[in-house]
Short mmCIF file of C-alpha atoms and ligand atoms in Angstrom, two decimals:
data_model
loop_
_atom_site.label_atom_id
_atom_site.label_comp_id
_atom_site.label_asym_id
_atom_site.label_seq_id
_atom_site.Cartn_x
_atom_site.Cartn_y
_atom_site.Cartn_z
CA MET V 1 67.62 18.54 -35.35
CA SER V 2 66.96 20.25 -32.03
CA ASP V 3 68.39 19.13 -28.73
CA MET V 4 65.83 18.92 -25.98
CA ILE V 5 64.99 17.75 -22.50
CA ILE V 6 61.68 15.99 -21.93
CA ARG V 7 60.88 16.47 -18.24
CA ASN V 8 58.62 14.78 -15.72
CA GLY V 9 57.77 11.66 -17.67
CA GLU V 10 56.84 8.32 -16.18
CA LEU V 11 59.12 5.61 -17.57
CA LEU V 12 58.33 1.93 -17.32
CA THR V 13 61.09 -0.10 -15.69
CA SER V 14 61.76 -3.67 -16.82
CA GLU V 15 59.79 -4.81 -13.76
CA GLY V 16 56.78 -2.90 -15.01
CA THR V 17 56.87 -0.18 -12.34
CA LEU V 18 56.88 3.51 -13.19
CA GLU V 19 59.70 5.95 -12.41
CA ARG V 20 59.64 9.73 -12.81
CA LYS V 21 62.51 10.66 -15.18
CA ASP V 22 63.84 13.29 -17.58
CA ILE V 23 65.23 12.40 -21.00
CA ARG V 24 67.96 14.38 -22.74
CA ILE V 25 67.84 14.25 -26.55
CA LYS V 26 71.01 15.12 -28.47
CA ASP V 27 71.47 14.84 -32.23
CA GLY V 28 68.25 12.85 -32.48
CA LEU V 29 69.41 10.21 -30.01
CA ILE V 30 68.59 9.50 -26.38
CA ALA V 31 71.66 10.96 -24.64
CA GLU V 32 70.74 10.70 -20.97
CA ILE V 33 67.94 9.39 -18.76
CA GLY V 34 67.92 10.68 -15.20
CA SER V 35 66.36 12.87 -12.55
CA GLU V 36 66.45 16.66 -12.57
CA LEU V 37 68.82 16.86 -15.54
CA LEU V 38 70.74 20.14 -15.81
CA ASN V 39 69.79 22.29 -18.74
CA HIS V 40 72.67 22.99 -21.10
CA GLY V 41 70.68 25.47 -23.13
CA GLU V 42 68.23 22.95 -24.60
CA LYS V 43 64.55 23.50 -25.24
CA GLU V 44 62.33 21.82 -22.69
CA TRP V 45 59.16 19.79 -22.95
CA ASP V 46 57.09 19.09 -19.84
CA ALA V 47 55.44 15.68 -19.97
CA ASN V 48 53.44 16.52 -16.83
CA GLY V 49 53.59 13.01 -15.42
CA GLN V 50 52.42 11.27 -18.57
CA ILE V 51 53.91 7.93 -19.67
CA LEU V 52 56.96 8.03 -21.94
CA SER V 53 57.10 4.91 -24.09
CA PRO V 54 59.41 3.99 -26.94
CA GLY V 55 57.70 4.94 -30.21
CA PHE V 56 55.44 2.13 -31.39
CA VAL V 57 56.51 -0.22 -34.18
CA ASP V 58 53.90 -1.49 -36.66
CA LEU V 59 55.20 -4.04 -39.15
CA HIS V 60 51.96 -4.30 -41.13
CA VAL V 61 50.74 -1.08 -42.77
CA HIS V 62 49.24 -0.34 -46.18
CA LEU V 63 50.30 3.15 -47.27
CA ARG V 64 48.73 2.70 -50.76
CA GLU V 65 51.25 5.01 -52.47
CA PRO V 66 52.16 4.63 -55.30
CA GLY V 67 48.96 3.96 -57.20
CA GLY V 68 46.32 4.10 -54.48
CA GLU V 69 46.58 7.74 -53.44
CA LYS V 70 42.79 8.10 -53.20
CA LYS V 71 42.90 5.76 -50.21
CA GLU V 72 46.13 6.96 -48.55
CA THR V 73 49.51 8.50 -49.28
CA ILE V 74 52.91 8.15 -47.65
CA GLU V 75 52.29 11.61 -46.21
CA THR V 76 48.82 10.97 -44.72
CA GLY V 77 49.64 7.42 -43.64
CA THR V 78 52.75 8.45 -41.76
CA LEU V 79 50.93 11.41 -40.17
CA ALA V 80 48.29 8.93 -38.98
CA ALA V 81 51.11 6.76 -37.65
CA ALA V 82 52.65 9.69 -35.76
CA LYS V 83 49.26 10.58 -34.25
CA GLY V 84 48.86 6.98 -33.12
CA GLY V 85 52.30 6.96 -31.49
CA PHE V 86 54.05 4.88 -34.18
CA THR V 87 57.56 5.93 -35.20
CA THR V 88 58.51 2.86 -37.23
CA ILE V 89 56.14 1.24 -39.72
CA ALA V 90 56.65 -1.36 -42.43
CA ALA V 91 54.81 -0.72 -45.70
CA MET V 92 53.16 -3.55 -47.60
CA PRO V 93 53.99 -3.96 -51.29
CA ASN V 94 50.49 -4.28 -52.79
CA THR V 95 50.84 -0.91 -54.54
CA ARG V 96 50.95 0.05 -58.23
CA PRO V 97 53.66 -0.44 -59.22
CA VAL V 98 54.61 -3.23 -56.84
CA PRO V 99 58.13 -2.87 -55.39
CA ASP V 100 59.33 -5.97 -57.21
CA SER V 101 62.42 -4.66 -58.99
CA PRO V 102 65.48 -2.64 -57.92
CA GLU V 103 64.13 0.32 -59.93
CA SER V 104 60.67 0.37 -58.34
CA MET V 105 62.20 -0.14 -54.88
CA LYS V 106 64.59 2.73 -55.47
CA GLN V 107 61.74 5.01 -56.51
CA LEU V 108 59.73 4.00 -53.46
CA MET V 109 62.69 4.74 -51.17
CA GLU V 110 62.99 8.19 -52.74
CA ARG V 111 59.30 8.92 -52.15
CA ILE V 112 59.61 7.75 -48.55
CA GLN V 113 62.68 9.93 -48.02
CA GLU V 114 60.78 12.92 -49.33
CA LYS V 115 57.36 12.47 -47.76
CA ALA V 116 57.38 10.26 -44.68
CA HIS V 117 56.94 11.76 -41.21
CA VAL V 118 58.12 8.61 -39.43
CA ARG V 119 60.45 5.73 -40.33
CA VAL V 120 59.06 3.57 -43.14
CA LEU V 121 60.56 0.16 -43.85
CA PRO V 122 59.38 -1.04 -47.25
CA TYR V 123 58.57 -4.67 -47.91
CA ALA V 124 59.47 -6.05 -51.32
CA ALA V 125 57.24 -8.52 -53.13
CA ILE V 126 58.02 -12.24 -53.22
CA THR V 127 56.74 -12.59 -56.79
CA GLU V 128 56.72 -10.16 -59.69
CA ARG V 129 53.64 -7.93 -59.51
CA GLN V 130 52.50 -10.26 -56.71
CA LEU V 131 51.09 -12.53 -59.39
CA GLY V 132 52.54 -15.72 -57.95
CA ARG V 133 54.45 -16.56 -61.13
CA ASP V 134 58.11 -15.47 -61.04
CA LEU V 135 60.16 -14.80 -57.94
CA THR V 136 61.66 -11.32 -57.64
CA ASP V 137 65.42 -10.67 -57.39
CA PHE V 138 65.73 -10.85 -53.59
CA GLU V 139 69.38 -9.87 -53.46
CA ALA V 140 68.97 -6.77 -55.64
CA LEU V 141 65.87 -5.74 -53.68
CA LYS V 142 67.73 -6.14 -50.41
CA ARG V 143 70.48 -3.86 -51.76
CA GLU V 144 67.88 -1.17 -52.49
CA GLY V 145 66.55 -1.34 -48.95
CA ALA V 146 63.87 -4.06 -48.85
CA PHE V 147 62.99 -4.77 -45.23
CA ALA V 148 61.64 -8.30 -45.84
CA PHE V 149 59.67 -10.19 -48.50
CA THR V 150 55.91 -10.65 -48.70
CA ASP V 151 53.06 -10.90 -51.19
CA ASP V 152 50.63 -9.60 -48.56
CA GLY V 153 47.09 -9.43 -49.86
CA VAL V 154 47.44 -12.83 -51.48
CA GLY V 155 48.93 -16.10 -50.31
CA VAL V 156 51.84 -17.84 -52.03
CA GLN V 157 49.87 -20.67 -53.55
CA THR V 158 52.31 -23.48 -54.18
CA ALA V 159 54.64 -25.14 -51.68
CA GLY V 160 57.36 -25.26 -54.33
CA GLN V 161 57.33 -21.53 -54.86
CA MET V 162 57.25 -20.79 -51.13
CA PHE V 163 60.19 -23.17 -50.61
CA GLU V 164 62.25 -21.42 -53.31
CA ALA V 165 61.42 -18.02 -51.78
CA MET V 166 62.41 -19.21 -48.30
CA LYS V 167 65.71 -20.65 -49.49
CA LYS V 168 66.58 -17.36 -51.21
CA ALA V 169 65.53 -15.34 -48.16
CA ALA V 170 67.60 -17.56 -45.86
CA GLU V 171 70.67 -17.03 -48.04
CA ILE V 172 70.51 -13.27 -47.66
CA GLY V 173 69.35 -13.26 -44.03
CA LYS V 174 65.87 -11.85 -44.65
CA ALA V 175 62.44 -13.01 -43.51
CA VAL V 176 59.53 -14.31 -45.55
CA VAL V 177 56.37 -12.66 -44.26
CA ALA V 178 53.19 -14.47 -45.21
CA HIS V 179 49.58 -13.57 -45.77
CA CYS V 180 48.30 -17.12 -45.34
CA GLU V 181 45.38 -17.88 -47.60
CA ASP V 182 44.84 -20.89 -49.83
CA ASN V 183 42.89 -19.72 -52.88
CA SER V 184 41.21 -23.12 -53.26
CA LEU V 185 39.62 -22.70 -49.82
CA ILE V 186 38.25 -19.13 -50.05
CA TYR V 187 34.90 -20.08 -51.67
CA GLY V 188 34.21 -16.45 -52.56
CA GLY V 189 33.89 -15.67 -48.87
CA ALA V 190 33.58 -12.21 -47.36
CA VAL V 191 33.25 -13.16 -43.68
CA HIS V 192 34.23 -16.11 -41.46
CA ASP V 193 32.56 -19.40 -42.28
CA GLY V 194 30.59 -19.45 -39.02
CA GLU V 195 27.43 -18.32 -37.32
CA PHE V 196 27.22 -14.87 -38.92
CA SER V 197 27.74 -16.33 -42.39
CA ARG V 198 24.97 -18.90 -41.85
CA GLN V 199 22.52 -16.31 -40.52
CA SER V 200 23.25 -13.61 -43.12
CA GLY V 201 23.79 -15.82 -46.14
CA ILE V 202 27.05 -13.96 -46.87
CA PRO V 203 29.60 -16.56 -48.02
CA GLY V 204 32.20 -17.59 -45.44
CA ILE V 205 35.96 -18.22 -45.52
CA PRO V 206 36.79 -21.31 -43.45
CA SER V 207 39.59 -21.29 -40.87
CA ILE V 208 41.51 -23.95 -42.83
CA CYS V 209 41.99 -21.40 -45.61
CA GLU V 210 44.60 -19.82 -43.31
CA SER V 211 45.77 -22.65 -41.08
CA VAL V 212 46.74 -25.11 -43.84
CA HIS V 213 49.13 -22.54 -45.30
CA ILE V 214 50.77 -22.00 -41.92
CA ALA V 215 51.09 -25.75 -41.34
CA ARG V 216 52.72 -26.12 -44.77
CA ASP V 217 54.96 -23.10 -44.34
CA VAL V 218 56.43 -23.93 -40.93
CA LEU V 219 57.68 -27.23 -42.36
CA LEU V 220 59.09 -25.44 -45.39
CA ALA V 221 60.76 -22.86 -43.14
CA GLU V 222 62.32 -25.68 -41.13
CA ALA V 223 63.71 -27.27 -44.28
CA ALA V 224 64.90 -23.93 -45.70
CA GLY V 225 66.33 -22.57 -42.43
CA CYS V 226 64.41 -19.36 -42.99
CA HIS V 227 62.76 -16.86 -40.63
CA TYR V 228 59.07 -17.23 -41.44
CA HIS V 229 56.61 -14.65 -40.13
CA VAL V 230 52.84 -15.14 -40.09
CA CYS V 231 50.78 -12.02 -40.76
CA HIS V 232 47.51 -11.27 -38.93
CA ILE V 233 46.95 -14.74 -37.42
CA SER V 234 43.24 -15.29 -36.86
CA THR V 235 42.27 -18.88 -36.05
CA LYS V 236 42.74 -21.17 -33.06
CA GLU V 237 44.18 -23.89 -35.31
CA SER V 238 46.77 -21.42 -36.64
CA VAL V 239 47.80 -20.57 -33.07
CA ARG V 240 48.21 -24.28 -32.29
CA VAL V 241 50.36 -24.85 -35.37
CA VAL V 242 52.65 -21.90 -34.52
CA ARG V 243 52.89 -23.03 -30.89
CA ASP V 244 53.92 -26.55 -31.94
CA ALA V 245 56.37 -25.19 -34.53
CA LYS V 246 58.05 -22.98 -31.92
CA LYS V 247 58.34 -25.97 -29.59
CA ALA V 248 60.07 -27.84 -32.43
CA GLY V 249 62.61 -25.02 -32.71
CA ILE V 250 61.38 -23.68 -36.06
CA MET V 251 62.17 -20.00 -36.73
CA VAL V 252 58.57 -18.79 -36.85
CA THR V 253 57.07 -15.56 -35.51
CA ALA V 254 53.49 -14.30 -35.68
CA GLU V 255 51.52 -11.08 -35.35
CA VAL V 256 47.90 -10.41 -34.40
CA THR V 257 45.79 -7.32 -35.08
CA PRO V 258 43.90 -5.24 -32.52
CA HIS V 259 40.61 -6.06 -34.26
CA HIS V 260 41.10 -9.82 -34.05
CA LEU V 261 41.93 -9.44 -30.35
CA LEU V 262 38.92 -7.22 -29.58
CA LEU V 263 36.16 -8.42 -31.92
CA ASN V 264 34.63 -11.66 -33.16
CA GLU V 265 31.89 -12.51 -35.67
CA GLU V 266 29.19 -11.95 -33.04
CA ASP V 267 30.12 -8.25 -33.04
CA ILE V 268 29.19 -7.80 -36.72
CA PRO V 269 26.01 -5.71 -36.66
CA GLY V 270 24.77 -6.72 -40.13
CA ASP V 271 25.71 -6.02 -43.72
CA ASP V 272 28.34 -3.44 -42.73
CA ALA V 273 31.66 -3.46 -44.59
CA MET V 274 33.39 -1.65 -41.71
CA PHE V 275 33.52 -5.19 -40.30
CA LYS V 276 34.96 -6.71 -43.47
CA MET V 277 38.66 -7.51 -43.36
CA ASN V 278 40.96 -10.30 -44.44
CA PRO V 279 41.32 -12.52 -42.53
CA PRO V 280 37.75 -12.04 -41.28
CA LEU V 281 36.59 -11.69 -37.68
CA ARG V 282 36.44 -15.31 -36.52
CA SER V 283 34.54 -17.03 -33.70
CA LYS V 284 34.61 -16.24 -30.00
CA GLU V 285 36.80 -19.32 -29.44
CA ASP V 286 39.28 -18.10 -32.04
CA GLN V 287 39.40 -14.69 -30.36
CA ALA V 288 40.11 -16.33 -27.00
CA ALA V 289 42.87 -18.47 -28.56
CA LEU V 290 44.53 -15.35 -30.00
CA ILE V 291 44.62 -13.68 -26.59
CA GLU V 292 45.96 -16.89 -25.04
CA GLY V 293 48.57 -17.15 -27.80
CA LEU V 294 49.73 -13.60 -27.19
CA MET V 295 49.94 -14.21 -23.43
CA ASP V 296 52.03 -17.39 -23.73
CA GLY V 297 54.38 -15.98 -26.38
CA THR V 298 53.13 -18.07 -29.31
CA ILE V 299 52.12 -14.80 -30.95
CA ASP V 300 55.05 -12.40 -30.80
CA PHE V 301 53.56 -8.97 -31.28
CA ILE V 302 50.69 -6.75 -32.40
CA ALA V 303 50.45 -5.16 -35.87
CA THR V 304 47.50 -3.13 -37.13
CA ASP V 305 47.11 -4.19 -40.78
CA HIS V 306 46.12 -0.54 -41.35
CA ALA V 307 44.19 -0.82 -44.64
CA PRO V 308 42.56 2.45 -45.72
CA HIS V 309 39.78 2.53 -48.32
CA THR V 310 37.51 5.30 -49.57
CA ALA V 311 34.04 5.87 -48.10
CA GLU V 312 32.49 5.01 -51.49
CA GLU V 313 34.27 1.66 -51.62
CA LYS V 314 33.26 0.74 -48.09
CA ALA V 315 29.63 1.75 -48.71
CA GLU V 316 29.22 -1.17 -51.11
CA GLY V 317 28.28 -3.65 -48.41
CA MET V 318 29.84 -6.87 -47.17
CA ARG V 319 29.76 -8.76 -50.45
CA LEU V 320 31.32 -6.12 -52.72
CA ALA V 321 33.40 -3.75 -50.59
CA PRO V 322 37.16 -4.31 -50.38
CA PHE V 323 38.63 -6.04 -47.33
CA GLY V 324 40.36 -3.97 -44.65
CA ILE V 325 40.08 -1.37 -41.92
CA VAL V 326 42.35 1.40 -40.64
CA GLY V 327 44.14 0.96 -37.34
CA LEU V 328 47.07 3.30 -36.72
CA GLU V 329 45.22 6.04 -34.85
CA THR V 330 43.21 3.82 -32.53
CA ALA V 331 45.44 0.82 -31.74
CA PHE V 332 46.89 1.88 -28.40
CA PRO V 333 43.77 3.45 -26.81
CA LEU V 334 41.63 0.48 -27.90
CA LEU V 335 44.05 -2.09 -26.53
CA TYR V 336 44.83 -0.13 -23.38
CA THR V 337 41.15 0.32 -22.57
CA ASN V 338 39.97 -3.17 -23.48
CA LEU V 339 42.94 -5.31 -22.41
CA VAL V 340 44.97 -3.43 -19.77
CA GLU V 341 42.09 -1.67 -18.00
CA LYS V 342 40.07 -4.89 -17.98
CA GLY V 343 42.95 -6.80 -16.41
CA GLU V 344 43.70 -9.10 -19.39
CA CYS V 345 47.34 -7.95 -19.54
CA SER V 346 49.65 -5.38 -17.98
CA LEU V 347 50.70 -2.02 -19.40
CA ILE V 348 54.26 -3.22 -19.90
CA GLN V 349 53.08 -6.30 -21.80
CA LEU V 350 50.99 -4.18 -24.15
CA ILE V 351 53.82 -1.69 -24.73
CA ASP V 352 56.31 -4.52 -25.32
CA TRP V 353 53.98 -6.09 -27.93
CA MET V 354 53.95 -2.73 -29.73
CA THR V 355 57.65 -1.82 -29.37
CA LYS V 356 60.34 -4.24 -28.23
CA LYS V 357 58.77 -7.47 -29.47
CA PRO V 358 58.28 -6.56 -33.14
CA ALA V 359 61.75 -4.96 -33.17
CA GLU V 360 63.34 -8.07 -31.67
CA ALA V 361 61.53 -10.43 -34.02
CA PHE V 362 63.19 -8.68 -36.97
CA ASN V 363 66.45 -7.57 -35.27
CA LEU V 364 65.56 -3.91 -35.62
CA PRO V 365 67.48 -1.38 -33.51
CA PHE V 366 64.29 0.40 -32.38
CA GLY V 367 61.53 0.01 -29.82
CA LYS V 368 63.65 0.55 -26.72
CA MET V 369 64.27 3.49 -24.40
CA GLU V 370 68.04 3.26 -24.09
CA ILE V 371 71.02 5.60 -24.28
CA GLY V 372 72.27 5.88 -27.86
CA MET V 373 68.97 4.74 -29.42
CA PRO V 374 67.03 7.03 -31.77
CA ALA V 375 64.86 9.37 -29.68
CA ASP V 376 61.60 7.81 -30.86
CA ILE V 377 59.23 8.52 -27.99
CA VAL V 378 55.47 8.58 -27.58
CA VAL V 379 53.84 10.47 -24.71
CA LEU V 380 50.71 8.70 -23.45
CA ASP V 381 47.93 10.19 -21.36
CA LEU V 382 46.41 7.14 -19.68
CA LYS V 383 43.66 9.20 -18.04
CA LYS V 384 42.47 11.06 -21.09
CA GLU V 385 39.14 9.64 -22.25
CA ALA V 386 37.72 10.31 -25.71
CA ARG V 387 35.27 8.90 -28.21
CA ILE V 388 36.70 7.56 -31.47
CA ASN V 389 35.64 9.92 -34.24
CA PRO V 390 36.82 8.76 -37.69
CA GLN V 391 36.34 12.27 -39.07
CA GLU V 392 39.24 13.35 -36.86
CA PHE V 393 41.62 10.78 -38.35
CA LEU V 394 44.66 12.12 -40.19
CA SER V 395 44.49 9.00 -42.36
CA LYS V 396 42.45 9.39 -45.52
CA GLY V 397 40.75 6.14 -44.52
CA LYS V 398 37.85 6.56 -42.11
CA ASN V 399 36.95 2.86 -42.33
CA THR V 400 36.85 1.53 -38.79
CA PRO V 401 34.41 -0.70 -36.90
CA PHE V 402 35.39 1.14 -33.71
CA ALA V 403 33.63 4.48 -34.35
CA ASP V 404 32.11 5.85 -31.14
CA TRP V 405 34.02 3.50 -28.85
CA VAL V 406 35.10 5.45 -25.78
CA CYS V 407 38.76 4.86 -24.94
CA LYS V 408 41.42 5.97 -22.52
CA GLY V 409 45.16 6.10 -23.10
CA TRP V 410 45.63 8.55 -25.94
CA PRO V 411 49.00 9.60 -27.35
CA THR V 412 49.50 13.33 -26.80
CA ALA V 413 52.87 13.78 -28.52
CA THR V 414 55.18 11.71 -30.71
CA PHE V 415 58.89 12.35 -31.15
CA PHE V 416 60.75 10.79 -34.06
CA ASN V 417 64.55 11.06 -34.07
CA GLY V 418 64.07 13.70 -31.38
CA ASN V 419 61.68 15.86 -33.41
CA PRO V 420 58.05 16.34 -32.39
CA VAL V 421 56.25 14.93 -35.45
CA TRP V 422 52.81 15.13 -33.89
CA THR V 423 51.55 16.98 -30.84
CA GLU V 424 48.12 17.51 -29.41
CA GLY V 425 47.32 21.13 -28.87
CA ARG V 426 50.69 22.59 -27.99
CA VAL V 427 54.11 23.15 -29.46
CA ASN V 428 56.77 24.35 -27.05
CA ALA V 429 59.55 22.68 -28.94
ZN1 ZN M 1 47.28 -9.68 -45.38
#
């Protein structure tokens, strides 16, 4: 681990103003933040007036390994994360095998140790093989390093099972993280049950498919005394339920994806599976409610739901292709360009939603630029403008609806525990 000084960076103050500072990194930690720091023989990195942000935190990522290595691996997924400025990501358990036992969790931790380029926090499954039948051994999984519990990809179908899971999670101080989808309300849908569905004839998933699960779960979480986290919230009714639950003092948090903030069903160009994800792109009103929910704190933070698939799979069209799009390498530039530059939110709000807020929601000691914290730092060039080219992604997944969008605000270097894990163009470290 090399000691280093990063010079001439712009740091955001808590008031949202920028200050020119140097950062001294020692033993992988932030040792000093100040002006014109004296060199004690360290290597130097000149940030040239670019923004220095805490490394981004993404609590919803599909790394696909083990079992789905054609789509992504721990290696390629974490390289994509580093390129996108993320230094902490949480990996979803819908892999083969599923991390649903101490043995499979242990093996996953070993693979992560060996192959990951950034910090990976593995989720454990709520039910064995995510089949919704038997609950996993939460305590044993926690001992092996489970970050939290989720059956992401499918909803927990019965209230009774969710209640049992929440009571167990509460006992061991872990969160239940929910993909909210009631199987009896999917109707074989591939898109939102709205205007695009009616015009195209492609079956739609109604908003209640998500919102009824959230309404059920916040009451269960209240009764169980459990931290309940809503994945990829997508409907205006869901936002209302979470808002009311927070007002009632229920321990609920929620995340929203960049694509649900930036797109709605009217943006779907036709039978193009790059626009197929679960939950689907909803209506314009839903999109507006998500932005409002983020602004007023109902929605706590942003997570990408990075979901790589092969080109062949995504070529199958809306009805047959799998759900999901990639997001790690485009999240910040897309949100910076389309929210901050358009005046919808400030730079510090966006950075907080991608750093401090997810860390705080799960009591993680990351996402802040403070003395003694891991030196997880992303360097951002707010002026650099470039066109999104999926062929340049480090992720194996090239499945994005944002190809050819022109964005500003690109990461140019990412430091993880003080080491440059991704740099654009230069290495002077
Ligand atoms: Zn999900």
